[in-house]
Short mmCIF file of C-alpha atoms and ligand atoms in Angstrom, two decimals:
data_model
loop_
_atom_site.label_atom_id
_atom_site.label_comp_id
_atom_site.label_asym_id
_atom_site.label_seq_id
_atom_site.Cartn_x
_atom_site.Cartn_y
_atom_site.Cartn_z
CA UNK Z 100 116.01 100.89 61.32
CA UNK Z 101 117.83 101.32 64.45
CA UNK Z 102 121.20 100.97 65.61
CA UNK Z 103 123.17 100.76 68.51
CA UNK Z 104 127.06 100.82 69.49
CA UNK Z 105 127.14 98.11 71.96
CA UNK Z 106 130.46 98.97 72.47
CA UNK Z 107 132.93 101.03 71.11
CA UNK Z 108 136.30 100.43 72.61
CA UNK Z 109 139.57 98.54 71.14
CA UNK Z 110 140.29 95.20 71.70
CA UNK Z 111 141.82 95.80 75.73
CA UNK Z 112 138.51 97.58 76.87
CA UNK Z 113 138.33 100.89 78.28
CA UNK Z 114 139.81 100.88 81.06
CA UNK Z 115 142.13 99.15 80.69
CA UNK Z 116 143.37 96.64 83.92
CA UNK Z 117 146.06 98.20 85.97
CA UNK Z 118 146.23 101.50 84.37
CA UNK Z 119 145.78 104.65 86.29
CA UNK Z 120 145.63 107.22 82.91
CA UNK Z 121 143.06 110.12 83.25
CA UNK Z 122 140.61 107.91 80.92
CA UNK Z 123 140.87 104.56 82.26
CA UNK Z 124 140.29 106.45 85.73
CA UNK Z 125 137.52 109.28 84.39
CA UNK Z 126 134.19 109.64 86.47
CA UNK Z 127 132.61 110.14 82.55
CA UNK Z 128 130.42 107.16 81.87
CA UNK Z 129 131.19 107.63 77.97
CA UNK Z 130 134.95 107.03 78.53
CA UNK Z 131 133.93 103.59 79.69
CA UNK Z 132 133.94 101.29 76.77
CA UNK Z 133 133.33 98.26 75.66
CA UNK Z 134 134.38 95.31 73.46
CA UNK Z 135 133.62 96.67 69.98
CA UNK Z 136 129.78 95.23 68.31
CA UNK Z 137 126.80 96.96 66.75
CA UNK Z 138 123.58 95.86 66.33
CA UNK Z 139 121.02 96.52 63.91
CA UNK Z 140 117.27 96.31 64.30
CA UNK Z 141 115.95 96.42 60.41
CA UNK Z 142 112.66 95.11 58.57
CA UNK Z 143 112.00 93.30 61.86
CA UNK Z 144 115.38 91.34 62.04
CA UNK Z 145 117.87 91.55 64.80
CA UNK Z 146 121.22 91.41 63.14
CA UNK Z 147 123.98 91.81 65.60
CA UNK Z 148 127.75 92.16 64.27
CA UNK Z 149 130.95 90.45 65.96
CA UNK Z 150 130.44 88.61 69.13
CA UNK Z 151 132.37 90.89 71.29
CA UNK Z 152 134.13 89.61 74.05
CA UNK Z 153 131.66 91.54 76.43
CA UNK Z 154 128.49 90.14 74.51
CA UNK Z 155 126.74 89.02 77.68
CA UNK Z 156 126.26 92.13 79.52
CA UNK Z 157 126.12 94.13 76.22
CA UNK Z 158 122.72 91.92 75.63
CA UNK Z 159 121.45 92.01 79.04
CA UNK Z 160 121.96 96.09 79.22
CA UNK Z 161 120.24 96.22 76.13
CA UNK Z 162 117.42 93.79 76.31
CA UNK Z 163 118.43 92.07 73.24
CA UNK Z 164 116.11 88.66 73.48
CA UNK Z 165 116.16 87.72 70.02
CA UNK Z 166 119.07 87.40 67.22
CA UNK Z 167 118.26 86.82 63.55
CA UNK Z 168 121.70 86.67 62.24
CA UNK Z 169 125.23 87.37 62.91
CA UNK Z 170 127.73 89.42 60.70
CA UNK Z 171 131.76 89.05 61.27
CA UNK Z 172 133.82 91.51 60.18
CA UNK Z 173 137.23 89.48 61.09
CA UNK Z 174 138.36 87.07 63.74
CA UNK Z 175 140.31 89.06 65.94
CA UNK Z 176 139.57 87.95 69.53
CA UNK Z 177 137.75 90.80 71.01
CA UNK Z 178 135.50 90.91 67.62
CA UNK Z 179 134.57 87.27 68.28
CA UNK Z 180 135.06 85.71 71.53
CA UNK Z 181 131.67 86.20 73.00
CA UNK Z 182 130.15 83.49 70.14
CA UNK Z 183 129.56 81.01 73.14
CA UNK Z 184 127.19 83.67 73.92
CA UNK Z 185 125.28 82.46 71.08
CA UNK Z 186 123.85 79.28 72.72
CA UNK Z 187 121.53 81.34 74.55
CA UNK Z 188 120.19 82.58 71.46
CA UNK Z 189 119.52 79.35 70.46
CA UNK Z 190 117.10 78.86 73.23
CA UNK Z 191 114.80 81.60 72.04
CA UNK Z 192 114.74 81.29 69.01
CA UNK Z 193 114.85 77.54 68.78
CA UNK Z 194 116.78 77.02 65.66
CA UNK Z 195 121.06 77.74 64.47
CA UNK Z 196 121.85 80.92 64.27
CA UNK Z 197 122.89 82.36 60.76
CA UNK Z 198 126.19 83.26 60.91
CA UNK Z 199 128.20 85.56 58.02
CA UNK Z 200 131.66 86.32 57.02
CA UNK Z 201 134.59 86.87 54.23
CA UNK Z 202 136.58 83.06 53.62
CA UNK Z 203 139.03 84.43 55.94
CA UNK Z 204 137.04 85.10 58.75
CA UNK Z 205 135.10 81.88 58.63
CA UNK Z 206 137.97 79.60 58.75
CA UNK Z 207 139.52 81.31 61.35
CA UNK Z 208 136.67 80.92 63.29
CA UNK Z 209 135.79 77.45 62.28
CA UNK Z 210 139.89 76.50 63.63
CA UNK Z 211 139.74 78.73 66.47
CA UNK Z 212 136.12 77.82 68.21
CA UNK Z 213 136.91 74.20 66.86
CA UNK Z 214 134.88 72.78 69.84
CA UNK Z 215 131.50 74.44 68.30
CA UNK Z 216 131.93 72.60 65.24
CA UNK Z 217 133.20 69.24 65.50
CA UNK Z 218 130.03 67.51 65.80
CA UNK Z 219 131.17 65.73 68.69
CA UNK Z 220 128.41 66.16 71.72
CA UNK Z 221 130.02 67.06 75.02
CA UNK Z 222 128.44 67.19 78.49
CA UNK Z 223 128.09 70.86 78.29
CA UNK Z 224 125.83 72.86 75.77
CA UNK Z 225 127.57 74.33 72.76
CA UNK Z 226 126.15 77.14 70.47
CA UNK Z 227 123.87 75.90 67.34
CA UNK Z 228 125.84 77.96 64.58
CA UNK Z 229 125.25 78.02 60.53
CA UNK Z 230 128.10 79.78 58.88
CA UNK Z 231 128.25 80.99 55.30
CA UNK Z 232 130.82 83.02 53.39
CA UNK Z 233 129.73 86.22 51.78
CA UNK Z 234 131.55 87.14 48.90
CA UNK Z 235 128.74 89.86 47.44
CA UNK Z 236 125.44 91.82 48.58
CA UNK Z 237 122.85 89.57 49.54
CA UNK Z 238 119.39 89.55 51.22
CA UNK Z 239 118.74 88.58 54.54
CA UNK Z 240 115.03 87.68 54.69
CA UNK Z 241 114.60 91.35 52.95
CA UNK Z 242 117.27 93.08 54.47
CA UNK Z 243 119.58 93.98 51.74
CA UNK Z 244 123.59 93.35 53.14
CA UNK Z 245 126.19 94.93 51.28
CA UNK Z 246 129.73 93.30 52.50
CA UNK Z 247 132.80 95.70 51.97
CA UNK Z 248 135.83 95.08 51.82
CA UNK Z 249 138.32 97.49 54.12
CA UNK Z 250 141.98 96.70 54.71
CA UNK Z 251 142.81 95.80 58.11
CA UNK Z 252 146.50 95.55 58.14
CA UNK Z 253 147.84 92.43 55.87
CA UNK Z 254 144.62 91.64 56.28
CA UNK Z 255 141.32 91.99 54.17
CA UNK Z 256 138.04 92.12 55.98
CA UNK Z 257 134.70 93.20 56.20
CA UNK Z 258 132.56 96.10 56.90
CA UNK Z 259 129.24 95.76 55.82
CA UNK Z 260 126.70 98.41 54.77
CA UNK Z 261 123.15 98.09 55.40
CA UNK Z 262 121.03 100.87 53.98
CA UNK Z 263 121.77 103.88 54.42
CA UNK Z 264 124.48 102.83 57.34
CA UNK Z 265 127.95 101.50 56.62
CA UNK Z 266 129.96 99.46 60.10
CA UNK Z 267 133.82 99.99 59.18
CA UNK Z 268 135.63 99.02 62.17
CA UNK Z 269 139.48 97.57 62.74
CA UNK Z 270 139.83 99.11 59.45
CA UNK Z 271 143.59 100.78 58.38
CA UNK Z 272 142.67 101.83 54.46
CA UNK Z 273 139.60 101.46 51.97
CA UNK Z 274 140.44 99.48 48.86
CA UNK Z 275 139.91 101.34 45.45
CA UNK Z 276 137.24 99.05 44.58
CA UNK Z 277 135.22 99.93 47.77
CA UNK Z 278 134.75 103.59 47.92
CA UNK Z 279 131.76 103.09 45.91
CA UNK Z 280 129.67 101.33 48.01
CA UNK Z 281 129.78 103.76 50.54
CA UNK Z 282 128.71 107.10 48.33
CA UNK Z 283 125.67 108.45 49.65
CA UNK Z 284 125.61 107.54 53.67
CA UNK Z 285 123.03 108.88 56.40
CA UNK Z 286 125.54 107.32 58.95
CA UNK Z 287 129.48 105.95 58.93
CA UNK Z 288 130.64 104.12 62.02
CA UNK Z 289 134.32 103.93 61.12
CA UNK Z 290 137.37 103.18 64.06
CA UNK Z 291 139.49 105.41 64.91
CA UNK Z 292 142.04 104.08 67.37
CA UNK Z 293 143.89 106.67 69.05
CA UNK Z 294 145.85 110.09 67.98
CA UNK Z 295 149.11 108.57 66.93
CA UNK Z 296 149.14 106.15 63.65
CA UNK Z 297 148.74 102.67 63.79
CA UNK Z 298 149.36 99.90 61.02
CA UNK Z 299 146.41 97.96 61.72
CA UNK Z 300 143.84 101.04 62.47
CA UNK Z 301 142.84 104.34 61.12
CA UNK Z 302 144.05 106.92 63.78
CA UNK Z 303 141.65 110.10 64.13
CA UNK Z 304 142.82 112.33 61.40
CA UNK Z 305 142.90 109.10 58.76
CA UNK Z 306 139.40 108.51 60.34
CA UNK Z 307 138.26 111.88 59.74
CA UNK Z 308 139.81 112.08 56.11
CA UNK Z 309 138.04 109.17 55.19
CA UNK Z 310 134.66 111.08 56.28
CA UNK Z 311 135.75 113.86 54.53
CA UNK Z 312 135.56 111.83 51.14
CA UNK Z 313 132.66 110.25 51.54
CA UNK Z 314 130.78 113.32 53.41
CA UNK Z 315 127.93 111.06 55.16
CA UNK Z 316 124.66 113.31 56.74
CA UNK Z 317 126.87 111.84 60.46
CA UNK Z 318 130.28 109.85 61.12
CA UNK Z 319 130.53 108.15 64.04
CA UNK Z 320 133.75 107.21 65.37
CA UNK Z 321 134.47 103.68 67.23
CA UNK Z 322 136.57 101.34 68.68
CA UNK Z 323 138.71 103.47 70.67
CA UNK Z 324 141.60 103.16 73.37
CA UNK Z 325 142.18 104.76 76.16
CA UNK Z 326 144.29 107.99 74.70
CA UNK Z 327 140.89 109.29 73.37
CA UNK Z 328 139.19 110.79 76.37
CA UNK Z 329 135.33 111.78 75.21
CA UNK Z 330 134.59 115.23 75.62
CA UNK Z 331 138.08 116.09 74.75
CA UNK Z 332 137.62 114.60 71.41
CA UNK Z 333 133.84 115.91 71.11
CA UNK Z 334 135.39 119.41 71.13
CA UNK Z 335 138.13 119.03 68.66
CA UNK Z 336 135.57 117.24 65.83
CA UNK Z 337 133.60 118.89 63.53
CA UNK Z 338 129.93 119.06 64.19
CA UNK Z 339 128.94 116.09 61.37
CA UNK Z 340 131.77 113.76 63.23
CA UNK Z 341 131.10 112.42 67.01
CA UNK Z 342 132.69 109.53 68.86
CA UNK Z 343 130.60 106.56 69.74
CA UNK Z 344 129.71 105.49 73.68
CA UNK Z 345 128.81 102.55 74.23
CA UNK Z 346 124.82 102.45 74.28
CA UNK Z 347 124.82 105.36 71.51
CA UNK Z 348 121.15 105.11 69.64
CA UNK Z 349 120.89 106.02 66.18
CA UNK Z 350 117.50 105.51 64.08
CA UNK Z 351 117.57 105.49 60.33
CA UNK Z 352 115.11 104.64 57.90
CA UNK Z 353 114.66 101.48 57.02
CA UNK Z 354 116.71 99.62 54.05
ZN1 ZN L 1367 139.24 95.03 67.10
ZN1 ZN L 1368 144.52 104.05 80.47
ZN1 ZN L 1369 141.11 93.39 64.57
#
């Protein structure tokens, strides 16, 4: 199995426009990040999750051809508005793409993108999209998907674990009933917004608490704004805890 952070910032990018901080104006390419996505290359299938904003040159820098399925984890804009993206997809591989996500998420998405889904045919091309609510683990043509539930403010969405890697991001606390489904971890990709507390996101220390618990082999730690300059934050981590770049390769076993 292999994964990579296609991107790893919050939802404003890093930079940001029209600031001048020493991050949004660093020389370091790992400071430059991002609409938050992962993908996941396991058993074969190309599962990519949240349609980032920056989708397009996230695919082309990464030669992704081919998409299997698609997991949301909420419908925040910068988690979802690259699904137009999709229709390219649909090219290749010639039939709807599978698309996944809590009630929540699938509504919101089903209002917001309305255009996509109101079987009316327009002059231009719209994506080919299947969407199904998860409520449970289930198997995607043998990959085994374990949805989890994380708070994310008021609201309640998904990370989902796959194997022996669990994708927690835009996530502000971990419901009792979830802990369990992320004992035993190679890798946790969890957010951790910035230094100072946030209602809707872990900050660094809640981030690294939370890998403290669940003591995975790594933690990996994503979506990140521009307060969080790289190698600053490299130093100050222990060694099992890193922060993501955009492009960062991991390979696990496969599920
Ligand atoms: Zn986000
Ligand atoms: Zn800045
Ligand atoms: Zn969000």
């Amino acid at each position: 199995m292999k994964v990579i952070i296609l991107g790893s910032a919050t939802s404003t990018g890093v930079p940001i426009i029209g600031c001048g901080c020493p991050v949004c104006t660093s020389a370091n390419p790992r400071n430059k990040r991002t609409r938050c996505s992962l993908f996941v290359e396991a058993g074969g299938k190309n599962i990519l999750i949240d349609t980032s904003t920056d989708l397009r040159c996230q695919a082309l820098r990464h030669g992704i051809t081919r998409l299997d399925a698609v997991l949301y984890t909420h419908s925040h804009a910068d988690h979802t508005h690259g699904i137009d993206e999709l229709r390219v997809y649909n090219f290749v591989n010639k039939t709807s793409i599978r698309c996944y996500g809590n009630a929540q998420t699938i509504d919101n998405i089903k209002n917001n993108f309305k255009y996509i889904f109101d079987g009316v045919e327009s002059a231009g091309g719209k994506p080919k999209l299947t969407l199904t609510v998860v409520s449970g683990e289930f198997d995607f043509e043998g990959v085994g998907i374990t949805p989890v539930d994380v708070y994310h403010a008021d609201w309640t969405i998904l990370g989902y674990r796959i194997g022996g890697m669990a994708y927690l991001t835009d996530c502000s606390g971990i419901p009792d009933w979830s802990w369990d489904k992320l004992r035993g971890l190679d890798v946790l990709i969890i957010s951790a917004l910035r230094y100072q507390p946030h209602p809707a996101h872990l900050n660094v220390e809640q981030a690294v608490e939370v890998a403290n618990e669940l003591k995975p082999r790594l933690t990996v730690l994503t979506h990140m704004g521009h307060e969080l300059d790289y190698d600053t934050l490299s130093k100050e981590l222990p060694d099992s805890i890193v922060p993501a770049y955009d492009g960062m390769e991991l390979e696990l076993p496969n599920p």
